[in-house]
Amino acid sequence: MTDSSRREVASAMAEAAVSWLDMLDAAQRATATGEMAGGERLRWFYTPTDHGGLTLHEQRPVQQRAAMKLVASGLTRAGYVTVATIIGLENVLDHTEGFTARFDRERGRDPGLYYLRVFGSPGDGAWGWRFGGHHVSLNNLVVDGELVSSTPCFMGADPAVSPLLGGAVNRPLGQVEDLARELAVSLGEPALLSPKAPSDLVTGNRSTIAEGDRVIPLAGIWRSDFADPAEWAKLRAASDAIDAAAGYGDREHEALEYTAQPKGVPGAALSAGQRDLLEKLVGTYFDRVPVPTAYNLEELHFAWAGSTEPGGAALLPSARPAPADRMG
């Protein structure tokens, strides 16, 4: 990405952040801000837990509007629409699960429980901001007026497929899934790490990643235990059941554990058609943010774990994380 685009986006972020913070009262501002130093800035989640910051519930409509303007400043139009759709899916998931109270809170699936926090002083030296809730985590770091990191950038969808009127379907991440599956099928055995999908992300929500890291149980990707021991026991039981259903033994964990040496098939070994698929797939990640990202397609590696059948459980592993000092 060019220095000019990095600076333009950083300037828009700073303007939006200052505008939002200026609308908050003292109590709101205390919750909405944090220090650059310390470990909190590097914490991130993708589960329906406390992500840290001021929730949409805790804001008046005009404040929510300003908050979403800050969120939009770090996304392309397509990226913003995807995030907004994922937030709206909480209502669909609530319907699917029977409108129940879960996760030690009054409403288990809640589109109002998305959290925004600004770290440091916007526009001054090093500062950043984080927005997240269930299946969304956006993290941005600005240094000396230039956007230097927009990772981790997590988007998920639950339900992955929802019906719409007239026979249409809502698939917010459909292209990610379809492109990856098509490439996996075309590559066959060389790209397959395991016929079984893991129970969750291999790298989980770690702030830093090291050689040999393996899947974190779902119950470990929460900010803290629940106040209600019975609810916490339910989550632990569900986490154990998910792990058991994955059927992962040491062989499978070893096949998918994180390694500094990339796994799978390098872009340099792909045919022209496969390279086109990989480029489009990479675009579903890099095109989330409003700044171009340079990469060498030949050095990217693609791997797959799980079923290649539509609707089957599968995982497209990440190739490399951002260094810890660049994480937003």
mmCIF file of N, CA, C and O in Angstrom, residues 78-125:
data_model
loop_
_atom_site.group_PDB
_atom_site.id
_atom_site.type_symbol
_atom_site.label_atom_id
_atom_site.label_comp_id
_atom_site.label_asym_id
_atom_site.label_seq_id
_atom_site.Cartn_x
_atom_site.Cartn_y
_atom_site.Cartn_z
ATOM 1 N N ALA A 78 -17.643 -2.961 0.562
ATOM 2 C CA ALA A 78 -18.004 -4.369 0.668
ATOM 3 C C ALA A 78 -17.682 -4.906 2.063
ATOM 4 O O ALA A 78 -18.431 -5.709 2.631
ATOM 5 N N GLY A 79 -16.549 -4.469 2.624
ATOM 6 C CA GLY A 79 -16.181 -4.903 3.962
ATOM 7 C C GLY A 79 -17.174 -4.415 4.997
ATOM 8 O O GLY A 79 -17.567 -5.165 5.910
ATOM 9 N N TYR A 80 -17.604 -3.173 4.870
ATOM 10 C CA TYR A 80 -18.568 -2.609 5.822
ATOM 11 C C TYR A 80 -19.918 -3.319 5.722
ATOM 12 O O TYR A 80 -20.533 -3.639 6.742
ATOM 13 N N VAL A 81 -20.375 -3.568 4.503
ATOM 14 C CA VAL A 81 -21.656 -4.266 4.316
ATOM 15 C C VAL A 81 -21.577 -5.667 4.935
ATOM 16 O O VAL A 81 -22.529 -6.133 5.581
ATOM 17 N N THR A 82 -20.448 -6.326 4.765
ATOM 18 C CA THR A 82 -20.284 -7.660 5.338
ATOM 19 C C THR A 82 -20.340 -7.615 6.856
ATOM 20 O O THR A 82 -21.018 -8.431 7.491
ATOM 21 N N VAL A 83 -19.635 -6.655 7.469
ATOM 22 C CA VAL A 83 -19.650 -6.517 8.924
ATOM 23 C C VAL A 83 -21.062 -6.191 9.424
ATOM 24 O O VAL A 83 -21.541 -6.783 10.402
ATOM 25 N N ALA A 84 -21.745 -5.261 8.761
ATOM 26 C CA ALA A 84 -23.097 -4.891 9.169
ATOM 27 C C ALA A 84 -24.053 -6.084 9.054
ATOM 28 O O ALA A 84 -24.937 -6.270 9.903
ATOM 29 N N THR A 85 -23.853 -6.898 8.024
ATOM 30 C CA THR A 85 -24.693 -8.087 7.844
ATOM 31 C C THR A 85 -24.431 -9.100 8.943
ATOM 32 O O THR A 85 -25.363 -9.720 9.480
ATOM 33 N N ILE A 86 -23.157 -9.300 9.300
ATOM 34 C CA ILE A 86 -22.804 -10.244 10.360
ATOM 35 C C ILE A 86 -23.433 -9.819 11.686
ATOM 36 O O ILE A 86 -23.954 -10.652 12.442
ATOM 37 N N ILE A 87 -23.392 -8.512 11.977
ATOM 38 C CA ILE A 87 -24.027 -8.017 13.198
ATOM 39 C C ILE A 87 -25.522 -8.319 13.169
ATOM 40 O O ILE A 87 -26.101 -8.776 14.157
ATOM 41 N N GLY A 88 -26.163 -8.082 12.030
ATOM 42 C CA GLY A 88 -27.584 -8.362 11.906
ATOM 43 C C GLY A 88 -27.933 -9.826 12.051
ATOM 44 O O GLY A 88 -29.049 -10.172 12.464
ATOM 45 N N LEU A 89 -26.980 -10.708 11.728
ATOM 46 C CA LEU A 89 -27.221 -12.144 11.856
ATOM 47 C C LEU A 89 -27.450 -12.571 13.302
ATOM 48 O O LEU A 89 -27.960 -13.665 13.551
ATOM 49 N N GLU A 90 -27.060 -11.733 14.269
ATOM 50 C CA GLU A 90 -27.342 -12.083 15.662
ATOM 51 C C GLU A 90 -28.840 -12.255 15.885
ATOM 52 O O GLU A 90 -29.273 -13.124 16.650
ATOM 53 N N ASN A 91 -29.657 -11.445 15.201
ATOM 54 C CA ASN A 91 -31.104 -11.598 15.301
ATOM 55 C C ASN A 91 -31.566 -12.908 14.689
ATOM 56 O O ASN A 91 -32.488 -13.569 15.193
ATOM 57 N N VAL A 92 -30.944 -13.295 13.581
ATOM 58 C CA VAL A 92 -31.297 -14.558 12.927
ATOM 59 C C VAL A 92 -30.888 -15.734 13.806
ATOM 60 O O VAL A 92 -31.647 -16.691 13.988
ATOM 61 N N LEU A 93 -29.681 -15.670 14.371
ATOM 62 C CA LEU A 93 -29.200 -16.748 15.229
ATOM 63 C C LEU A 93 -30.046 -16.854 16.496
ATOM 64 O O LEU A 93 -30.317 -17.956 16.979
ATOM 65 N N ASP A 94 -30.480 -15.718 17.014
ATOM 66 C CA ASP A 94 -31.360 -15.716 18.180
ATOM 67 C C ASP A 94 -32.655 -16.457 17.863
ATOM 68 O O ASP A 94 -33.164 -17.252 18.667
ATOM 69 N N HIS A 95 -33.185 -16.207 16.681
ATOM 70 C CA HIS A 95 -34.401 -16.900 16.230
ATOM 71 C C HIS A 95 -34.146 -18.394 16.086
ATOM 72 O O HIS A 95 -34.949 -19.234 16.515
ATOM 73 N N THR A 96 -33.007 -18.741 15.490
ATOM 74 C CA THR A 96 -32.656 -20.146 15.285
ATOM 75 C C THR A 96 -32.566 -20.902 16.607
ATOM 76 O O THR A 96 -32.984 -22.069 16.703
ATOM 77 N N GLU A 97 -32.031 -20.238 17.622
ATOM 78 C CA GLU A 97 -31.814 -20.888 18.916
ATOM 79 C C GLU A 97 -32.995 -20.734 19.876
ATOM 80 O O GLU A 97 -32.917 -21.149 21.032
ATOM 81 N N GLY A 98 -34.084 -20.155 19.397
ATOM 82 C CA GLY A 98 -35.292 -20.089 20.215
ATOM 83 C C GLY A 98 -35.360 -18.928 21.172
ATOM 84 O O GLY A 98 -36.062 -18.993 22.189
ATOM 85 N N PHE A 99 -34.635 -17.835 20.873
ATOM 86 C CA PHE A 99 -34.664 -16.633 21.705
ATOM 87 C C PHE A 99 -34.391 -16.955 23.173
ATOM 88 O O PHE A 99 -35.228 -16.740 24.051
ATOM 89 N N THR A 100 -33.228 -17.489 23.433
ATOM 90 C CA THR A 100 -32.866 -17.908 24.789
ATOM 91 C C THR A 100 -31.799 -16.990 25.388
ATOM 92 O O THR A 100 -31.065 -16.309 24.674
ATOM 93 N N ALA A 101 -31.731 -17.002 26.710
ATOM 94 C CA ALA A 101 -30.660 -16.302 27.425
ATOM 95 C C ALA A 101 -29.480 -17.261 27.509
ATOM 96 O O ALA A 101 -29.612 -18.385 28.006
ATOM 97 N N ARG A 102 -28.321 -16.837 27.029
ATOM 98 C CA ARG A 102 -27.143 -17.701 27.015
ATOM 99 C C ARG A 102 -25.908 -16.894 27.410
ATOM 100 O O ARG A 102 -25.939 -15.684 27.489
ATOM 101 N N PHE A 103 -24.829 -17.622 27.661
ATOM 102 C CA PHE A 103 -23.525 -17.002 27.905
ATOM 103 C C PHE A 103 -23.544 -16.013 29.079
ATOM 104 O O PHE A 103 -22.861 -15.001 29.066
ATOM 105 N N ASP A 104 -24.379 -16.311 30.085
ATOM 106 C CA ASP A 104 -24.398 -15.518 31.304
ATOM 107 C C ASP A 104 -24.838 -14.079 31.046
ATOM 108 O O ASP A 104 -24.385 -13.146 31.701
ATOM 109 N N ARG A 105 -25.735 -13.897 30.059
ATOM 110 C CA ARG A 105 -26.258 -12.568 29.800
ATOM 111 C C ARG A 105 -27.722 -12.658 29.421
ATOM 112 O O ARG A 105 -28.223 -13.740 29.063
ATOM 113 N N GLU A 106 -28.435 -11.535 29.502
ATOM 114 C CA GLU A 106 -29.879 -11.544 29.320
ATOM 115 C C GLU A 106 -30.296 -11.998 27.933
ATOM 116 O O GLU A 106 -31.338 -12.636 27.758
ATOM 117 N N ARG A 107 -29.515 -11.646 26.931
ATOM 118 C CA ARG A 107 -29.795 -12.070 25.558
ATOM 119 C C ARG A 107 -28.532 -12.692 24.997
ATOM 120 O O ARG A 107 -27.517 -12.022 24.826
ATOM 121 N N GLY A 108 -28.602 -13.983 24.696
ATOM 122 C CA GLY A 108 -27.404 -14.681 24.249
ATOM 123 C C GLY A 108 -26.842 -14.150 22.947
ATOM 124 O O GLY A 108 -25.631 -13.982 22.805
ATOM 125 N N ARG A 109 -27.711 -13.896 21.998
ATOM 126 C CA ARG A 109 -27.297 -13.348 20.697
ATOM 127 C C ARG A 109 -27.830 -11.934 20.601
ATOM 128 O O ARG A 109 -29.028 -11.712 20.505
ATOM 129 N N ASP A 110 -26.930 -10.965 20.633
ATOM 130 C CA ASP A 110 -27.354 -9.582 20.816
ATOM 131 C C ASP A 110 -26.577 -8.642 19.897
ATOM 132 O O ASP A 110 -25.381 -8.418 20.069
ATOM 133 N N PRO A 111 -27.256 -8.040 18.887
ATOM 134 C CA PRO A 111 -26.572 -7.111 17.980
ATOM 135 C C PRO A 111 -26.161 -5.805 18.649
ATOM 136 O O PRO A 111 -25.454 -5.000 18.041
ATOM 137 N N GLY A 112 -26.571 -5.598 19.895
ATOM 138 C CA GLY A 112 -26.155 -4.410 20.615
ATOM 139 C C GLY A 112 -24.866 -4.601 21.386
ATOM 140 O O GLY A 112 -24.282 -3.639 21.890
ATOM 141 N N LEU A 113 -24.397 -5.851 21.477
ATOM 142 C CA LEU A 113 -23.182 -6.138 22.232
ATOM 143 C C LEU A 113 -21.973 -6.238 21.304
ATOM 144 O O LEU A 113 -21.290 -7.261 21.223
ATOM 145 N N TYR A 114 -21.724 -5.144 20.611
ATOM 146 C CA TYR A 114 -20.492 -4.953 19.847
ATOM 147 C C TYR A 114 -19.768 -3.773 20.475
ATOM 148 O O TYR A 114 -20.385 -2.739 20.769
ATOM 149 N N TYR A 115 -18.487 -3.941 20.694
ATOM 150 C CA TYR A 115 -17.704 -3.052 21.546
ATOM 151 C C TYR A 115 -16.703 -2.229 20.732
ATOM 152 O O TYR A 115 -16.035 -2.761 19.848
ATOM 153 N N LEU A 116 -16.595 -0.943 21.078
ATOM 154 C CA LEU A 116 -15.635 -0.066 20.415
ATOM 155 C C LEU A 116 -14.741 0.581 21.467
ATOM 156 O O LEU A 116 -15.228 1.092 22.484
ATOM 157 N N ARG A 117 -13.437 0.546 21.231
ATOM 158 C CA ARG A 117 -12.489 1.184 22.152
ATOM 159 C C ARG A 117 -11.365 1.828 21.350
ATOM 160 O O ARG A 117 -10.859 1.244 20.379
ATOM 161 N N VAL A 118 -10.972 3.035 21.761
ATOM 162 C CA VAL A 118 -9.862 3.754 21.152
ATOM 163 C C VAL A 118 -8.685 3.727 22.117
ATOM 164 O O VAL A 118 -8.840 3.994 23.318
ATOM 165 N N PHE A 119 -7.509 3.386 21.614
ATOM 166 C CA PHE A 119 -6.303 3.332 22.424
ATOM 167 C C PHE A 119 -5.395 4.508 22.072
ATOM 168 O O PHE A 119 -5.129 4.761 20.894
ATOM 169 N N GLY A 120 -4.917 5.202 23.107
ATOM 170 C CA GLY A 120 -4.049 6.341 22.852
ATOM 171 C C GLY A 120 -4.838 7.561 22.412
ATOM 172 O O GLY A 120 -6.064 7.635 22.548
ATOM 173 N N SER A 121 -4.136 8.545 21.859
ATOM 174 C CA SER A 121 -4.745 9.802 21.435
ATOM 175 C C SER A 121 -4.803 9.865 19.912
ATOM 176 O O SER A 121 -3.752 9.928 19.250
ATOM 177 N N PRO A 122 -6.004 9.827 19.314
ATOM 178 C CA PRO A 122 -6.128 9.824 17.850
ATOM 179 C C PRO A 122 -5.383 10.980 17.199
ATOM 180 O O PRO A 122 -5.538 12.132 17.592
ATOM 181 N N GLY A 123 -4.554 10.646 16.219
ATOM 182 C CA GLY A 123 -3.803 11.649 15.479
ATOM 183 C C GLY A 123 -2.478 12.024 16.107
ATOM 184 O O GLY A 123 -1.733 12.831 15.541
ATOM 185 N N ASP A 124 -2.169 11.457 17.278
ATOM 186 C CA ASP A 124 -0.955 11.829 18.003
ATOM 187 C C ASP A 124 -0.057 10.616 18.199
ATOM 188 O O ASP A 124 -0.377 9.725 18.988
ATOM 189 N N GLY A 125 1.065 10.561 17.487
ATOM 190 C CA GLY A 125 2.015 9.463 17.659
ATOM 191 C C GLY A 125 1.402 8.125 17.293
ATOM 192 O O GLY A 125 0.836 7.951 16.218
#
